[in-house]
Coordinates of N, CA and C in Angstrom, one line a residue:
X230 N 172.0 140.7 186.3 CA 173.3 141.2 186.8 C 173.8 142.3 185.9
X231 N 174.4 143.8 186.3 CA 174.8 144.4 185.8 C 176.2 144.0 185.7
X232 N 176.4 144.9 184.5 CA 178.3 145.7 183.4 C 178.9 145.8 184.6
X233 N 180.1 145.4 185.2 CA 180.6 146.6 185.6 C 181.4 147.4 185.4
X234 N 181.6 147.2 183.7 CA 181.8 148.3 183.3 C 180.5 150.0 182.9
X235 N 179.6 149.1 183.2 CA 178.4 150.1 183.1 C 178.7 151.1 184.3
X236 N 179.1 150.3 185.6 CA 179.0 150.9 186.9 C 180.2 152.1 186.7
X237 N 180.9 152.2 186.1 CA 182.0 153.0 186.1 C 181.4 154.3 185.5
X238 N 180.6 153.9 184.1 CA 180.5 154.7 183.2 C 179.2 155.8 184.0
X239 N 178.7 155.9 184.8 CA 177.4 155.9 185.2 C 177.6 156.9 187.4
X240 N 179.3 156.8 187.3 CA 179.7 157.6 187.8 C 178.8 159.3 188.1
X241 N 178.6 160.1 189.5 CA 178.0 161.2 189.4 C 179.4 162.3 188.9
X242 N 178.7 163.1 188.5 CA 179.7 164.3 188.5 C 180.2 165.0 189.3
X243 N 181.5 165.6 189.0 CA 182.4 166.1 190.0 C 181.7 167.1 190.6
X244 N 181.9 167.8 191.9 CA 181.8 168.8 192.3 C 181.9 170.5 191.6
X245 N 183.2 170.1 191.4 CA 183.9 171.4 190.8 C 183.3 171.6 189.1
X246 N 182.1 170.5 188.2 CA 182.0 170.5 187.2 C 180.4 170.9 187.5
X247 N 180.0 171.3 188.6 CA 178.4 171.5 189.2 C 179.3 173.1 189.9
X248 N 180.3 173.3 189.8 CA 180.5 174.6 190.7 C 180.5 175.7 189.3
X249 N 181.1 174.8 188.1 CA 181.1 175.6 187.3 C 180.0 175.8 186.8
X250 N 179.3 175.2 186.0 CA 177.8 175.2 185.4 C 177.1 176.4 186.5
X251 N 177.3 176.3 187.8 CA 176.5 177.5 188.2 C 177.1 178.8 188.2
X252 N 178.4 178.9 188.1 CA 179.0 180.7 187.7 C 178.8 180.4 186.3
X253 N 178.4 179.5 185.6 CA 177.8 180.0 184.2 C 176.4 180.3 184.3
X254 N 175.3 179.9 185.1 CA 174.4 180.7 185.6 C 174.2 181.9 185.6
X255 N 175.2 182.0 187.0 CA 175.1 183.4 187.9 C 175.5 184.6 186.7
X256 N 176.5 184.0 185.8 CA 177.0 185.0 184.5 C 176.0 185.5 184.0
X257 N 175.1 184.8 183.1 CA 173.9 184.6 182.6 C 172.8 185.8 183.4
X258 N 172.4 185.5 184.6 CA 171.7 186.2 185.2 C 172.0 187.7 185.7
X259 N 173.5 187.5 186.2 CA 173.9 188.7 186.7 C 173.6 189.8 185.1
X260 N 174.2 189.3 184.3 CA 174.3 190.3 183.3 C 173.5 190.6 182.6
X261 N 172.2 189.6 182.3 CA 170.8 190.0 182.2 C 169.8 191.0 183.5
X262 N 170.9 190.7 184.2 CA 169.9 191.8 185.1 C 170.6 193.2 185.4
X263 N 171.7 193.2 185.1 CA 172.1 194.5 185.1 C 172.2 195.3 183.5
X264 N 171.4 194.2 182.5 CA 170.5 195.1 181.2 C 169.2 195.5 181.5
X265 N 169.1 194.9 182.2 CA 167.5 194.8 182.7 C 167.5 196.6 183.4
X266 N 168.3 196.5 185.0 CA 168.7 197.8 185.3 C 168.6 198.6 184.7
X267 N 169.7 198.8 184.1 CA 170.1 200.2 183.1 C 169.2 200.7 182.6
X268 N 168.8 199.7 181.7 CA 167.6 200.2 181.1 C 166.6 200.8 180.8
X269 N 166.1 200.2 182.3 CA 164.6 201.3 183.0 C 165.7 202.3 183.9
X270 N 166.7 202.3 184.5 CA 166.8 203.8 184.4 C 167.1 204.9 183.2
X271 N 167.9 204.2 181.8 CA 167.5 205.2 181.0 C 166.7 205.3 180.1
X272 N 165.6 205.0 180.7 CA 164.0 204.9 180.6 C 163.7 206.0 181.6
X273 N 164.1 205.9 182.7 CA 163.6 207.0 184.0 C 164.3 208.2 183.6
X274 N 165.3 208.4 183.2 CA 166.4 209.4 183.1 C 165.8 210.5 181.7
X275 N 165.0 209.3 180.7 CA 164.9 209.7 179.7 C 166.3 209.9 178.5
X276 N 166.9 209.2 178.7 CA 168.4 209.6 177.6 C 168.3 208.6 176.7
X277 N 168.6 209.2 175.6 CA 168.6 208.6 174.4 C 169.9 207.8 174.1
X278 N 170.7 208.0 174.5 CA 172.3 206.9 174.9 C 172.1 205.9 175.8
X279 N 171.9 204.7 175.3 CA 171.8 203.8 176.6 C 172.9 203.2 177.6
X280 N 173.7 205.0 178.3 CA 175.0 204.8 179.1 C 175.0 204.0 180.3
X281 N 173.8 203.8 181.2 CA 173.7 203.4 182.4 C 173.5 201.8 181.5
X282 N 172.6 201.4 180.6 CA 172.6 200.3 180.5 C 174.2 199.3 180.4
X283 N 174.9 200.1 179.7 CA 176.6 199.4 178.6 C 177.3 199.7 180.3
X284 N 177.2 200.9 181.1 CA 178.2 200.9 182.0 C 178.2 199.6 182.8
X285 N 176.8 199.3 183.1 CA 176.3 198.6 184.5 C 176.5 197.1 183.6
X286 N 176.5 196.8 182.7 CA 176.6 195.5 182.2 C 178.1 195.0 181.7
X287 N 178.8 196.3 181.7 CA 180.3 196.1 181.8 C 181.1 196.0 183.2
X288 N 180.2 196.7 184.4 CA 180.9 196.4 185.7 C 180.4 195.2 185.9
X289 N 178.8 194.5 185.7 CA 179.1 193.2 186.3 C 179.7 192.3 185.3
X290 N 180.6 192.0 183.9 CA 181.1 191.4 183.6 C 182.6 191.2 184.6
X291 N 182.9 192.5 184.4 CA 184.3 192.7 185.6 C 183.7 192.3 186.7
X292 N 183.4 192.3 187.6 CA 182.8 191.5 188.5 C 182.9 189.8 188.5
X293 N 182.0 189.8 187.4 CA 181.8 188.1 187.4 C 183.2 187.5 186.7
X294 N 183.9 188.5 185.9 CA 185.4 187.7 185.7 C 186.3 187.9 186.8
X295 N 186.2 188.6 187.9 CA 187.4 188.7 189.4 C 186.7 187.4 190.0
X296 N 185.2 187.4 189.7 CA 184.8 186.4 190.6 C 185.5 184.8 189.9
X297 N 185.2 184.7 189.1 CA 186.1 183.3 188.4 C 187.0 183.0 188.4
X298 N 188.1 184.1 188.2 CA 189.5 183.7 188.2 C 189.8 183.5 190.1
X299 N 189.6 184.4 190.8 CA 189.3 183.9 192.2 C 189.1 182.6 192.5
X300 N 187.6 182.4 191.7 CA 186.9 180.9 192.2 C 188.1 179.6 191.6
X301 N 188.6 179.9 190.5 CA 189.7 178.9 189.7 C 190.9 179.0 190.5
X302 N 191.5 180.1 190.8 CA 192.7 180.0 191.7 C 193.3 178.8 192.9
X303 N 192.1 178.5 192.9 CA 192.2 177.6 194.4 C 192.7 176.4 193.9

């Protein structure tokens, strides 16, 4: 026969604590892929400034921060 104190401890996780872990994902990915982008266009472009890489990895930061504070608002 089990704790039942075990039973408590052993509880699944919240919803909203699985909503977050994935916009820390999507963070993660989105902004690795818009270094990724830039990149090989200033690869295509040929420019020695990597402007398309810093621009495009700064819009999806803004991005993924409207998207959070949005997602937290509720």
């Amino acid at each position: 026969m089990e704790d039942p104190g075990l039973q408590k401890s052993r509880k699944k996780p919240s919803n909203a604590y699985l909503r977050y872990i994935g916009l820390g994902f999507q963070l993660i990915a989105l902004i690795g892929l818009a270094l990724f982008v830039g990149y090989k266009i200033d690869q295509w472009a040929n420019m020695r400034f990597p402007l398309f890489m810093i621009v495009l990895s700064l819009l999806a930061i803004a991005l993924l921060l409207w998207r959070i504070v949005k997602d937290t608002s509720k």
